[in-house]
PDB file of C-alpha atoms and ligand atoms in Angstrom:
ATOM      1  CA  MET S   1     114.197 -56.190 -29.969  1.00  0.00           C
ATOM      2  CA  ALA S   2     112.421 -59.199 -28.781  1.00  0.00           C
ATOM      3  CA  LEU S   3     113.622 -61.833 -31.335  1.00  0.00           C
ATOM      4  CA  ILE S   4     115.273 -64.280 -28.997  1.00  0.00           C
ATOM      5  CA  SER S   5     117.062 -67.645 -29.554  1.00  0.00           C
ATOM      6  CA  ILE S   6     115.452 -70.532 -27.773  1.00  0.00           C
ATOM      7  CA  LYS S   7     118.898 -71.301 -26.081  1.00  0.00           C
ATOM      8  CA  PRO S   8     118.879 -68.517 -23.435  1.00  0.00           C
ATOM      9  CA  MET S   9     115.077 -68.695 -23.372  1.00  0.00           C
ATOM     10  CA  LEU S  10     114.789 -72.332 -22.356  1.00  0.00           C
ATOM     11  CA  LYS S  11     117.775 -72.284 -20.120  1.00  0.00           C
ATOM     12  CA  ILE S  12     115.927 -69.692 -17.924  1.00  0.00           C
ATOM     13  CA  ALA S  13     112.540 -71.493 -18.146  1.00  0.00           C
ATOM     14  CA  ARG S  14     114.165 -74.753 -17.039  1.00  0.00           C
ATOM     15  CA  ARG S  15     115.966 -73.104 -14.163  1.00  0.00           C
ATOM     16  CA  ASP S  16     112.722 -71.435 -13.066  1.00  0.00           C
ATOM     17  CA  GLY S  17     110.573 -74.574 -13.500  1.00  0.00           C
ATOM     18  CA  TYR S  18     108.096 -73.614 -16.103  1.00  0.00           C
ATOM     19  CA  ALA S  19     107.700 -74.325 -19.869  1.00  0.00           C
ATOM     20  CA  VAL S  20     107.439 -72.027 -22.924  1.00  0.00           C
ATOM     21  CA  ALA S  21     104.552 -72.638 -25.172  1.00  0.00           C
ATOM     22  CA  ALA S  22     105.448 -73.470 -28.800  1.00  0.00           C
ATOM     23  CA  PHE S  23     102.716 -73.181 -31.406  1.00  0.00           C
ATOM     24  CA  ASN S  24     102.656 -73.886 -35.141  1.00  0.00           C
ATOM     25  CA  PRO S  25     101.215 -70.905 -37.077  1.00  0.00           C
ATOM     26  CA  VAL S  26      99.205 -71.609 -40.221  1.00  0.00           C
ATOM     27  CA  ASP S  27      98.791 -67.984 -41.475  1.00  0.00           C
ATOM     28  CA  TYR S  28      99.608 -64.416 -40.471  1.00  0.00           C
ATOM     29  CA  ALA S  29      96.635 -64.009 -38.169  1.00  0.00           C
ATOM     30  CA  SER S  30      97.459 -67.201 -36.150  1.00  0.00           C
ATOM     31  CA  MET S  31     101.067 -65.915 -35.889  1.00  0.00           C
ATOM     32  CA  LYS S  32      99.837 -62.635 -34.643  1.00  0.00           C
ATOM     33  CA  ALA S  33      97.358 -64.190 -32.160  1.00  0.00           C
ATOM     34  CA  MET S  34     100.303 -66.010 -30.524  1.00  0.00           C
ATOM     35  CA  ILE S  35     102.285 -62.870 -29.988  1.00  0.00           C
ATOM     36  CA  VAL S  36      99.119 -60.867 -28.774  1.00  0.00           C
ATOM     37  CA  ALA S  37      98.384 -63.685 -26.403  1.00  0.00           C
ATOM     38  CA  ALA S  38     101.980 -63.763 -25.108  1.00  0.00           C
ATOM     39  CA  GLN S  39     101.893 -60.099 -24.520  1.00  0.00           C
ATOM     40  CA  GLU S  40      98.600 -60.284 -22.751  1.00  0.00           C
ATOM     41  CA  CYS S  41     100.179 -62.824 -20.437  1.00  0.00           C
ATOM     42  CA  ASN S  42     103.621 -61.169 -20.227  1.00  0.00           C
ATOM     43  CA  ALA S  43     105.079 -64.529 -21.187  1.00  0.00           C
ATOM     44  CA  PRO S  44     107.775 -65.725 -23.640  1.00  0.00           C
ATOM     45  CA  VAL S  45     106.478 -67.641 -26.678  1.00  0.00           C
ATOM     46  CA  ILE S  46     107.900 -69.754 -29.433  1.00  0.00           C
ATOM     47  CA  ILE S  47     106.387 -69.510 -33.023  1.00  0.00           C
ATOM     48  CA  GLN S  48     107.352 -72.678 -34.740  1.00  0.00           C
ATOM     49  CA  THR S  49     106.886 -72.991 -38.491  1.00  0.00           C
ATOM     50  CA  SER S  50     106.481 -76.505 -39.914  1.00  0.00           C
ATOM     51  CA  ALA S  51     108.429 -77.470 -43.102  1.00  0.00           C
ATOM     52  CA  LYS S  52     104.919 -77.716 -44.815  1.00  0.00           C
ATOM     53  CA  THR S  53     104.016 -74.247 -43.888  1.00  0.00           C
ATOM     54  CA  ILE S  54     107.446 -72.898 -45.121  1.00  0.00           C
ATOM     55  CA  ARG S  55     106.956 -74.830 -48.468  1.00  0.00           C
ATOM     56  CA  TYR S  56     103.487 -73.235 -48.747  1.00  0.00           C
ATOM     57  CA  TYR S  57     104.430 -69.570 -48.049  1.00  0.00           C
ATOM     58  CA  GLY S  58     108.215 -69.444 -48.501  1.00  0.00           C
ATOM     59  CA  HIS S  59     110.813 -68.322 -45.907  1.00  0.00           C
ATOM     60  CA  GLU S  60     110.735 -64.663 -46.919  1.00  0.00           C
ATOM     61  CA  ALA S  61     106.882 -64.179 -46.518  1.00  0.00           C
ATOM     62  CA  LEU S  62     106.869 -66.022 -43.007  1.00  0.00           C
ATOM     63  CA  PHE S  63     109.872 -63.896 -41.861  1.00  0.00           C
ATOM     64  CA  SER S  64     108.421 -60.560 -43.230  1.00  0.00           C
ATOM     65  CA  TRP S  65     105.245 -61.307 -41.134  1.00  0.00           C
ATOM     66  CA  PHE S  66     107.266 -62.399 -38.000  1.00  0.00           C
ATOM     67  CA  ARG S  67     109.858 -59.636 -37.711  1.00  0.00           C
ATOM     68  CA  PRO S  68     107.635 -56.529 -37.233  1.00  0.00           C
ATOM     69  CA  LEU S  69     105.455 -58.437 -34.823  1.00  0.00           C
ATOM     70  CA  ALA S  70     108.311 -59.772 -32.700  1.00  0.00           C
ATOM     71  CA  GLU S  71     110.387 -56.422 -32.897  1.00  0.00           C
ATOM     72  CA  ASN S  72     107.454 -54.589 -31.485  1.00  0.00           C
ATOM     73  CA  ALA S  73     106.643 -57.197 -28.719  1.00  0.00           C
ATOM     74  CA  SER S  74     107.475 -56.569 -25.059  1.00  0.00           C
ATOM     75  CA  VAL S  75     108.202 -60.236 -24.424  1.00  0.00           C
ATOM     76  CA  PRO S  76     110.616 -62.656 -25.767  1.00  0.00           C
ATOM     77  CA  VAL S  77     109.637 -64.309 -29.079  1.00  0.00           C
ATOM     78  CA  ALA S  78     111.470 -67.017 -30.834  1.00  0.00           C
ATOM     79  CA  LEU S  79     110.990 -68.138 -34.474  1.00  0.00           C
ATOM     80  CA  HIS S  80     111.667 -71.826 -34.603  1.00  0.00           C
ATOM     81  CA  LEU S  81     111.647 -74.444 -37.336  1.00  0.00           C
ATOM     82  CA  ASP S  82     109.785 -77.557 -36.243  1.00  0.00           C
ATOM     83  CA  HIS S  83     111.018 -80.959 -37.483  1.00  0.00           C
ATOM     84  CA  GLY S  84     113.478 -79.892 -40.198  1.00  0.00           C
ATOM     85  CA  LYS S  85     114.499 -82.699 -42.291  1.00  0.00           C
ATOM     86  CA  ASP S  86     115.725 -80.901 -45.388  1.00  0.00           C
ATOM     87  CA  MET S  87     119.153 -79.528 -44.842  1.00  0.00           C
ATOM     88  CA  GLN S  88     118.792 -76.729 -47.460  1.00  0.00           C
ATOM     89  CA  MET S  89     115.503 -75.569 -45.804  1.00  0.00           C
ATOM     90  CA  ILE S  90     117.289 -75.590 -42.341  1.00  0.00           C
ATOM     91  CA  LYS S  91     120.213 -73.620 -43.754  1.00  0.00           C
ATOM     92  CA  LYS S  92     117.895 -71.049 -45.356  1.00  0.00           C
ATOM     93  CA  CYS S  93     115.963 -70.578 -42.137  1.00  0.00           C
ATOM     94  CA  ILE S  94     119.202 -69.839 -40.368  1.00  0.00           C
ATOM     95  CA  ASP S  95     120.330 -67.292 -43.188  1.00  0.00           C
ATOM     96  CA  VAL S  96     116.856 -65.574 -43.372  1.00  0.00           C
ATOM     97  CA  GLY S  97     116.623 -64.970 -39.555  1.00  0.00           C
ATOM     98  CA  TRP S  98     114.974 -67.870 -37.704  1.00  0.00           C
ATOM     99  CA  THR S  99     116.275 -67.736 -34.077  1.00  0.00           C
ATOM    100  CA  SER S 100     116.269 -71.507 -33.801  1.00  0.00           C
ATOM    101  CA  VAL S 101     115.913 -74.610 -35.932  1.00  0.00           C
ATOM    102  CA  MET S 102     115.145 -78.338 -35.446  1.00  0.00           C
ATOM    103  CA  ILE S 103     117.107 -80.869 -37.168  1.00  0.00           C
ATOM    104  CA  ASP S 104     114.969 -84.099 -37.107  1.00  0.00           C
ATOM    105  CA  ALA S 105     117.232 -86.982 -38.224  1.00  0.00           C
ATOM    106  CA  SER S 106     115.548 -89.395 -35.592  1.00  0.00           C
ATOM    107  CA  ASP S 107     114.779 -91.817 -38.381  1.00  0.00           C
ATOM    108  CA  LYS S 108     118.546 -92.174 -39.132  1.00  0.00           C
ATOM    109  CA  PRO S 109     120.999 -94.368 -37.196  1.00  0.00           C
ATOM    110  CA  PHE S 110     122.536 -92.655 -34.079  1.00  0.00           C
ATOM    111  CA  GLU S 111     125.846 -91.802 -35.723  1.00  0.00           C
ATOM    112  CA  GLU S 112     124.226 -90.285 -38.598  1.00  0.00           C
ATOM    113  CA  ASN S 113     121.830 -88.281 -36.665  1.00  0.00           C
ATOM    114  CA  LEU S 114     124.697 -86.991 -34.549  1.00  0.00           C
ATOM    115  CA  LYS S 115     126.697 -86.064 -37.706  1.00  0.00           C
ATOM    116  CA  VAL S 116     123.980 -84.022 -39.407  1.00  0.00           C
ATOM    117  CA  THR S 117     123.115 -82.349 -36.049  1.00  0.00           C
ATOM    118  CA  LYS S 118     126.765 -81.359 -35.716  1.00  0.00           C
ATOM    119  CA  GLN S 119     126.608 -79.679 -39.274  1.00  0.00           C
ATOM    120  CA  VAL S 120     123.483 -77.797 -38.334  1.00  0.00           C
ATOM    121  CA  ILE S 121     125.172 -76.589 -35.004  1.00  0.00           C
ATOM    122  CA  ALA S 122     128.059 -75.322 -37.023  1.00  0.00           C
ATOM    123  CA  TRP S 123     125.823 -73.146 -39.142  1.00  0.00           C
ATOM    124  CA  ALA S 124     123.686 -72.109 -36.277  1.00  0.00           C
ATOM    125  CA  ASP S 125     126.486 -71.199 -33.927  1.00  0.00           C
ATOM    126  CA  GLU S 126     127.799 -68.523 -36.437  1.00  0.00           C
ATOM    127  CA  LYS S 127     124.341 -66.761 -36.171  1.00  0.00           C
ATOM    128  CA  GLY S 128     123.582 -67.269 -32.448  1.00  0.00           C
ATOM    129  CA  VAL S 129     120.778 -69.619 -33.507  1.00  0.00           C
ATOM    130  CA  GLY S 130     119.610 -72.377 -31.042  1.00  0.00           C
ATOM    131  CA  VAL S 131     119.177 -76.028 -32.306  1.00  0.00           C
ATOM    132  CA  GLU S 132     116.754 -78.816 -31.345  1.00  0.00           C
ATOM    133  CA  ALA S 133     117.409 -82.346 -32.275  1.00  0.00           C
ATOM    134  CA  GLU S 134     115.475 -85.567 -31.608  1.00  0.00           C
ATOM    135  CA  ILE S 135     116.441 -89.160 -30.635  1.00  0.00           C
ATOM    136  CA  GLY S 136     114.263 -92.177 -30.392  1.00  0.00           C
ATOM    137  CA  GLU S 137     111.211 -91.607 -32.676  1.00  0.00           C
ATOM    138  CA  ILE S 138     108.120 -89.826 -31.685  1.00  0.00           C
ATOM    139  CA  GLY S 139     104.977 -91.465 -33.135  1.00  0.00           C
ATOM    140  CA  GLY S 140     101.932 -90.098 -34.796  1.00  0.00           C
ATOM    141  CA  VAL S 141     101.304 -87.668 -37.695  1.00  0.00           C
ATOM    142  CA  GLU S 142     103.109 -84.188 -37.779  1.00  0.00           C
ATOM    143  CA  GLU S 143     102.255 -82.598 -41.107  1.00  0.00           C
ATOM    144  CA  ASP S 144     104.077 -84.608 -43.773  1.00  0.00           C
ATOM    145  CA  ILE S 145     105.880 -86.789 -41.258  1.00  0.00           C
ATOM    146  CA  VAL S 146     104.113 -90.010 -40.424  1.00  0.00           C
ATOM    147  CA  VAL S 147     105.674 -92.341 -37.966  1.00  0.00           C
ATOM    148  CA  ALA S 148     103.779 -95.491 -37.545  1.00  0.00           C
ATOM    149  CA  GLU S 149     103.152 -97.076 -34.146  1.00  0.00           C
ATOM    150  CA  GLU S 150     105.451 -99.936 -34.826  1.00  0.00           C
ATOM    151  CA  ASP S 151     108.420 -97.611 -35.872  1.00  0.00           C
ATOM    152  CA  ALA S 152     108.040 -95.199 -32.823  1.00  0.00           C
ATOM    153  CA  HIS S 153     110.464 -95.909 -30.138  1.00  0.00           C
ATOM    154  CA  LEU S 154     111.578 -94.358 -26.863  1.00  0.00           C
ATOM    155  CA  ALA S 155     114.925 -92.701 -26.434  1.00  0.00           C
ATOM    156  CA  ASP S 156     117.676 -94.712 -24.719  1.00  0.00           C
ATOM    157  CA  PRO S 157     119.116 -92.636 -21.728  1.00  0.00           C
ATOM    158  CA  ASP S 158     122.804 -93.759 -22.652  1.00  0.00           C
ATOM    159  CA  ASP S 159     122.287 -92.375 -26.176  1.00  0.00           C
ATOM    160  CA  ALA S 160     120.753 -89.269 -24.820  1.00  0.00           C
ATOM    161  CA  GLU S 161     123.551 -88.543 -22.542  1.00  0.00           C
ATOM    162  CA  ARG S 162     126.235 -89.142 -25.240  1.00  0.00           C
ATOM    163  CA  PHE S 163     124.244 -87.036 -27.724  1.00  0.00           C
ATOM    164  CA  CYS S 164     123.972 -83.961 -25.437  1.00  0.00           C
ATOM    165  CA  ARG S 165     127.717 -84.242 -24.486  1.00  0.00           C
ATOM    166  CA  GLU S 166     128.713 -84.202 -28.164  1.00  0.00           C
ATOM    167  CA  VAL S 167     126.502 -81.409 -29.191  1.00  0.00           C
ATOM    168  CA  ASP S 168     125.426 -78.145 -27.320  1.00  0.00           C
ATOM    169  CA  LEU S 169     121.587 -78.020 -27.960  1.00  0.00           C
ATOM    170  CA  GLY S 170     119.232 -75.375 -27.160  1.00  0.00           C
ATOM    171  CA  VAL S 171     116.506 -78.108 -26.575  1.00  0.00           C
ATOM    172  CA  PHE S 172     116.539 -81.828 -26.700  1.00  0.00           C
ATOM    173  CA  ALA S 173     113.561 -83.806 -28.157  1.00  0.00           C
ATOM    174  CA  ALA S 174     113.819 -87.130 -26.715  1.00  0.00           C
ATOM    175  CA  ALA S 175     111.010 -89.632 -27.432  1.00  0.00           C
ATOM    176  CA  ILE S 176     109.467 -90.216 -23.996  1.00  0.00           C
ATOM    177  CA  GLY S 177     106.098 -91.838 -25.035  1.00  0.00           C
ATOM    178  CA  THR S 178     104.007 -88.983 -26.328  1.00  0.00           C
ATOM    179  CA  ALA S 179     102.675 -88.842 -29.929  1.00  0.00           C
ATOM    180  CA  HIS S 180     101.633 -86.222 -32.458  1.00  0.00           C
ATOM    181  CA  GLY S 181      97.971 -85.587 -33.162  1.00  0.00           C
ATOM    182  CA  TYR S 182      94.960 -86.669 -31.009  1.00  0.00           C
ATOM    183  CA  TYR S 183      95.605 -89.725 -28.723  1.00  0.00           C
ATOM    184  CA  HIS S 184      93.637 -92.806 -29.664  1.00  0.00           C
ATOM    185  CA  GLY S 185      94.103 -94.435 -26.343  1.00  0.00           C
ATOM    186  CA  GLU S 186      95.721 -93.450 -23.078  1.00  0.00           C
ATOM    187  CA  PRO S 187      98.969 -91.753 -23.495  1.00  0.00           C
ATOM    188  CA  ASN S 188     101.828 -93.751 -22.177  1.00  0.00           C
ATOM    189  CA  VAL S 189     104.179 -91.012 -20.885  1.00  0.00           C
ATOM    190  CA  GLN S 190     107.480 -92.423 -19.316  1.00  0.00           C
ATOM    191  CA  PHE S 191     107.972 -90.092 -16.445  1.00  0.00           C
ATOM    192  CA  ASP S 192     110.963 -91.977 -15.089  1.00  0.00           C
ATOM    193  CA  LEU S 193     112.622 -91.606 -18.559  1.00  0.00           C
ATOM    194  CA  ILE S 194     112.082 -87.872 -18.545  1.00  0.00           C
ATOM    195  CA  ALA S 195     113.552 -87.559 -15.171  1.00  0.00           C
ATOM    196  CA  GLU S 196     116.570 -89.700 -16.056  1.00  0.00           C
ATOM    197  CA  ILE S 197     117.306 -87.873 -19.325  1.00  0.00           C
ATOM    198  CA  ASN S 198     116.926 -84.562 -17.834  1.00  0.00           C
ATOM    199  CA  LYS S 199     119.278 -85.400 -14.870  1.00  0.00           C
ATOM    200  CA  ARG S 200     121.966 -86.966 -17.176  1.00  0.00           C
ATOM    201  CA  THR S 201     121.863 -84.389 -20.076  1.00  0.00           C
ATOM    202  CA  GLY S 202     121.212 -81.135 -18.112  1.00  0.00           C
ATOM    203  CA  THR S 203     119.607 -79.948 -21.424  1.00  0.00           C
ATOM    204  CA  PRO S 204     116.076 -78.293 -21.524  1.00  0.00           C
ATOM    205  CA  MET S 205     113.662 -80.906 -23.029  1.00  0.00           C
ATOM    206  CA  ALA S 206     110.863 -80.377 -25.613  1.00  0.00           C
ATOM    207  CA  LEU S 207     107.548 -82.060 -25.012  1.00  0.00           C
ATOM    208  CA  HIS S 208     106.165 -82.996 -28.443  1.00  0.00           C
ATOM    209  CA  GLY S 209     102.609 -83.983 -28.979  1.00  0.00           C
ATOM    210  CA  GLY S 210     101.137 -81.642 -26.463  1.00  0.00           C
ATOM    211  CA  THR S 211      97.541 -81.874 -27.849  1.00  0.00           C
ATOM    212  CA  GLY S 212      95.383 -84.129 -25.793  1.00  0.00           C
ATOM    213  CA  LEU S 213      97.589 -84.497 -22.745  1.00  0.00           C
ATOM    214  CA  ASP S 214      95.747 -83.660 -19.644  1.00  0.00           C
ATOM    215  CA  GLU S 215      96.883 -80.731 -17.285  1.00  0.00           C
ATOM    216  CA  GLU S 216      98.255 -83.153 -14.618  1.00  0.00           C
ATOM    217  CA  THR S 217     100.472 -84.972 -17.242  1.00  0.00           C
ATOM    218  CA  ILE S 218     101.752 -81.828 -18.640  1.00  0.00           C
ATOM    219  CA  ALA S 219     102.396 -80.339 -15.164  1.00  0.00           C
ATOM    220  CA  LYS S 220     104.356 -83.502 -14.256  1.00  0.00           C
ATOM    221  CA  CYS S 221     106.411 -83.355 -17.453  1.00  0.00           C
ATOM    222  CA  ILE S 222     107.331 -79.733 -16.844  1.00  0.00           C
ATOM    223  CA  ALA S 223     108.283 -80.485 -13.180  1.00  0.00           C
ATOM    224  CA  LEU S 224     110.617 -83.195 -14.525  1.00  0.00           C
ATOM    225  CA  GLY S 225     112.395 -80.933 -17.069  1.00  0.00           C
ATOM    226  CA  CYS S 226     110.323 -80.298 -20.062  1.00  0.00           C
ATOM    227  CA  SER S 227     110.781 -76.630 -20.819  1.00  0.00           C
ATOM    228  CA  LYS S 228     109.007 -76.280 -24.192  1.00  0.00           C
ATOM    229  CA  VAL S 229     105.537 -77.696 -24.799  1.00  0.00           C
ATOM    230  CA  ASN S 230     104.520 -78.097 -28.529  1.00  0.00           C
ATOM    231  CA  ILE S 231     100.865 -77.546 -29.542  1.00  0.00           C
ATOM    232  CA  SER S 232      99.800 -77.987 -33.231  1.00  0.00           C
ATOM    233  CA  THR S 233      96.859 -80.280 -33.723  1.00  0.00           C
ATOM    234  CA  ASN S 234      94.749 -78.354 -31.129  1.00  0.00           C
ATOM    235  CA  LEU S 235      95.283 -75.144 -32.832  1.00  0.00           C
ATOM    236  CA  LYS S 236      94.365 -76.558 -36.248  1.00  0.00           C
ATOM    237  CA  HIS S 237      90.965 -77.450 -34.814  1.00  0.00           C
ATOM    238  CA  VAL S 238      90.337 -74.230 -33.190  1.00  0.00           C
ATOM    239  CA  PHE S 239      91.336 -72.416 -36.480  1.00  0.00           C
ATOM    240  CA  ILE S 240      88.736 -74.430 -38.531  1.00  0.00           C
ATOM    241  CA  ASP S 241      86.119 -74.434 -35.815  1.00  0.00           C
ATOM    242  CA  GLY S 242      86.473 -70.662 -35.230  1.00  0.00           C
ATOM    243  CA  PHE S 243      85.099 -70.204 -38.863  1.00  0.00           C
ATOM    244  CA  ILE S 244      82.435 -73.002 -38.644  1.00  0.00           C
ATOM    245  CA  ASN S 245      81.151 -71.846 -35.264  1.00  0.00           C
ATOM    246  CA  HIS S 246      80.825 -68.324 -36.403  1.00  0.00           C
ATOM    247  CA  GLN S 247      78.837 -69.502 -39.454  1.00  0.00           C
ATOM    248  CA  LYS S 248      76.506 -71.661 -37.321  1.00  0.00           C
ATOM    249  CA  SER S 249      75.698 -68.766 -34.996  1.00  0.00           C
ATOM    250  CA  ASN S 250      75.542 -66.204 -37.828  1.00  0.00           C
ATOM    251  CA  PRO S 251      74.031 -67.926 -40.924  1.00  0.00           C
ATOM    252  CA  GLY S 252      73.744 -65.553 -43.849  1.00  0.00           C
ATOM    253  CA  ASP S 253      76.944 -63.536 -42.592  1.00  0.00           C
ATOM    254  CA  TYR S 254      79.187 -63.015 -45.674  1.00  0.00           C
ATOM    255  CA  GLU S 255      81.442 -60.402 -44.254  1.00  0.00           C
ATOM    256  CA  PRO S 256      84.895 -62.218 -44.121  1.00  0.00           C
ATOM    257  CA  LEU S 257      86.234 -59.824 -41.500  1.00  0.00           C
ATOM    258  CA  ASN S 258      83.623 -61.044 -38.902  1.00  0.00           C
ATOM    259  CA  TYR S 259      84.793 -64.613 -39.437  1.00  0.00           C
ATOM    260  CA  LEU S 260      88.416 -63.520 -39.156  1.00  0.00           C
ATOM    261  CA  LYS S 261      87.672 -61.726 -35.905  1.00  0.00           C
ATOM    262  CA  ALA S 262      85.928 -64.680 -34.513  1.00  0.00           C
ATOM    263  CA  GLN S 263      88.634 -67.070 -35.437  1.00  0.00           C
ATOM    264  CA  PHE S 264      91.319 -64.688 -34.108  1.00  0.00           C
ATOM    265  CA  ALA S 265      89.464 -64.519 -30.731  1.00  0.00           C
ATOM    266  CA  ALA S 266      89.090 -68.243 -30.535  1.00  0.00           C
ATOM    267  CA  LEU S 267      92.817 -68.674 -31.176  1.00  0.00           C
ATOM    268  CA  GLU S 268      93.741 -65.966 -28.715  1.00  0.00           C
ATOM    269  CA  GLU S 269      91.716 -67.748 -26.041  1.00  0.00           C
ATOM    270  CA  LEU S 270      93.551 -71.108 -26.692  1.00  0.00           C
ATOM    271  CA  PHE S 271      96.937 -69.588 -26.650  1.00  0.00           C
ATOM    272  CA  ILE S 272      96.361 -67.826 -23.313  1.00  0.00           C
ATOM    273  CA  ALA S 273      94.827 -70.908 -21.757  1.00  0.00           C
ATOM    274  CA  LYS S 274      97.964 -72.805 -22.840  1.00  0.00           C
ATOM    275  CA  ILE S 275     100.526 -70.292 -21.709  1.00  0.00           C
ATOM    276  CA  GLU S 276      98.722 -70.238 -18.347  1.00  0.00           C
ATOM    277  CA  GLU S 277      98.900 -74.072 -18.135  1.00  0.00           C
ATOM    278  CA  PHE S 278     102.544 -74.242 -18.756  1.00  0.00           C
ATOM    279  CA  GLY S 279     103.314 -71.532 -16.191  1.00  0.00           C
ATOM    280  CA  GLY S 280     104.611 -68.845 -18.466  1.00  0.00           C
ATOM    281  CA  VAL S 281     102.463 -65.979 -17.104  1.00  0.00           C
ATOM    282  CA  GLY S 282     104.441 -62.944 -15.738  1.00  0.00           C
ATOM    283  CA  LYS S 283     107.766 -64.321 -16.886  1.00  0.00           C
ATOM    284  CA  GLY S 284     108.160 -62.367 -20.222  1.00  0.00           C
ATOM    285  CA  ASP S 285     109.596 -58.970 -19.247  1.00  0.00           C
ATOM    286  CA  VAL S 286     111.980 -60.419 -16.588  1.00  0.00           C
ATOM    287  CA  MET S 287     113.298 -62.989 -19.006  1.00  0.00           C
ATOM    288  CA  LEU S 288     113.859 -60.405 -21.745  1.00  0.00           C
ATOM    289  CA  ALA S 289     115.718 -58.104 -19.325  1.00  0.00           C
ATOM    290  CA  GLU S 290     118.004 -60.985 -18.124  1.00  0.00           C
ATOM    291  CA  ILE S 291     118.860 -62.159 -21.675  1.00  0.00           C
ATOM    292  CA  GLN S 292     119.490 -58.557 -22.771  1.00  0.00           C
ATOM    293  CA  LYS S 293     121.735 -57.930 -19.777  1.00  0.00           C
ATOM    294  CA  THR S 294     123.727 -61.136 -20.421  1.00  0.00           C
ATOM    295  CA  GLU S 295     124.159 -60.312 -24.148  1.00  0.00           C
ATOM    296  CA  ALA S 296     125.317 -56.846 -23.295  1.00  0.00           C
ATOM    297  CA  ILE S 297     128.202 -58.090 -21.128  1.00  0.00           C
TER     298      ILE S 297
HETATM  299  P1  13P M   1     100.521 -82.041 -31.632  1.00  0.00           P
HETATM  300  O1  13P M   1     100.054 -81.870 -33.026  1.00  0.00           O
HETATM  301  O2  13P M   1      99.991 -83.303 -30.848  1.00  0.00           O
HETATM  302  O3  13P M   1     100.018 -80.807 -30.784  1.00  0.00           O
HETATM  303  O4  13P M   1     102.122 -81.904 -31.448  1.00  0.00           O
HETATM  304  C1  13P M   1     102.793 -80.831 -31.983  1.00  0.00           C
HETATM  305  C2  13P M   1     104.148 -80.994 -31.970  1.00  0.00           C
HETATM  306  O5  13P M   1     104.762 -81.738 -31.243  1.00  0.00           O
HETATM  307  C3  13P M   1     104.904 -80.403 -33.158  1.00  0.00           C
HETATM  308  O6  13P M   1     106.219 -80.833 -33.236  1.00  0.00           O
END
């Protein structure tokens, strides 16, 4: 059984100085390619469904794809809800079998954000589900969530410390200067802020807006305490281009399975490259054994 909560997963990643790749699937094949890539790399992986994807397919369909793939995996696999804003959707993820959920109330005042996060933690704790919450506001476009440049703001380290003291999060999404989607200018990542929040909270941090950050920036963020790196936009481009490129090199091919194979191979290549970049290679079986041993005690 390799369905794992992000809580033990990211504690181990933080301790050992690497990050777990978190990808947003858009269909069954992209979800499968994530697990195939993770197994090839012997690495843990986080499959994170957006709210939009859940609304499109429904909780039950997504979980019915995920469960057999993850159960047969030899590496730890988490099913996570990315940027949950709808409390009913979050509760249903916990009830259906997601191993972690994000409550994103970052657009609410601090006290209200804390209050709804506490409610989600109460539901999640009953089922051993990990929770991610956000403070500050991460800019850019993430599915249906649009945060304009003028509304995006960095997390305050005092707030971050207080937030993480009041709730026991599996992972903390503090706004540290990254943004969702491709960057239009130079990303302005606040490394000192990551270091300070990491030191003051002791909680694994999530790096949102992973698409378009160069390797050096990502490596620095991981070294400073980011234990989960999110990639969505990059995947969407590879998903679409996988089809288009196959058509360009094989005009006249109307066998859909050839397109699906080409798309799968392109996605798998991306996932392997990201897992390697974030340092997860070779960490899967040892992490699984460590978590299973702790849970058995
Ligand atoms: P990108 O779309 O920039 O890869 O960001 C993904 C993300 O942070 C999902 O929450």
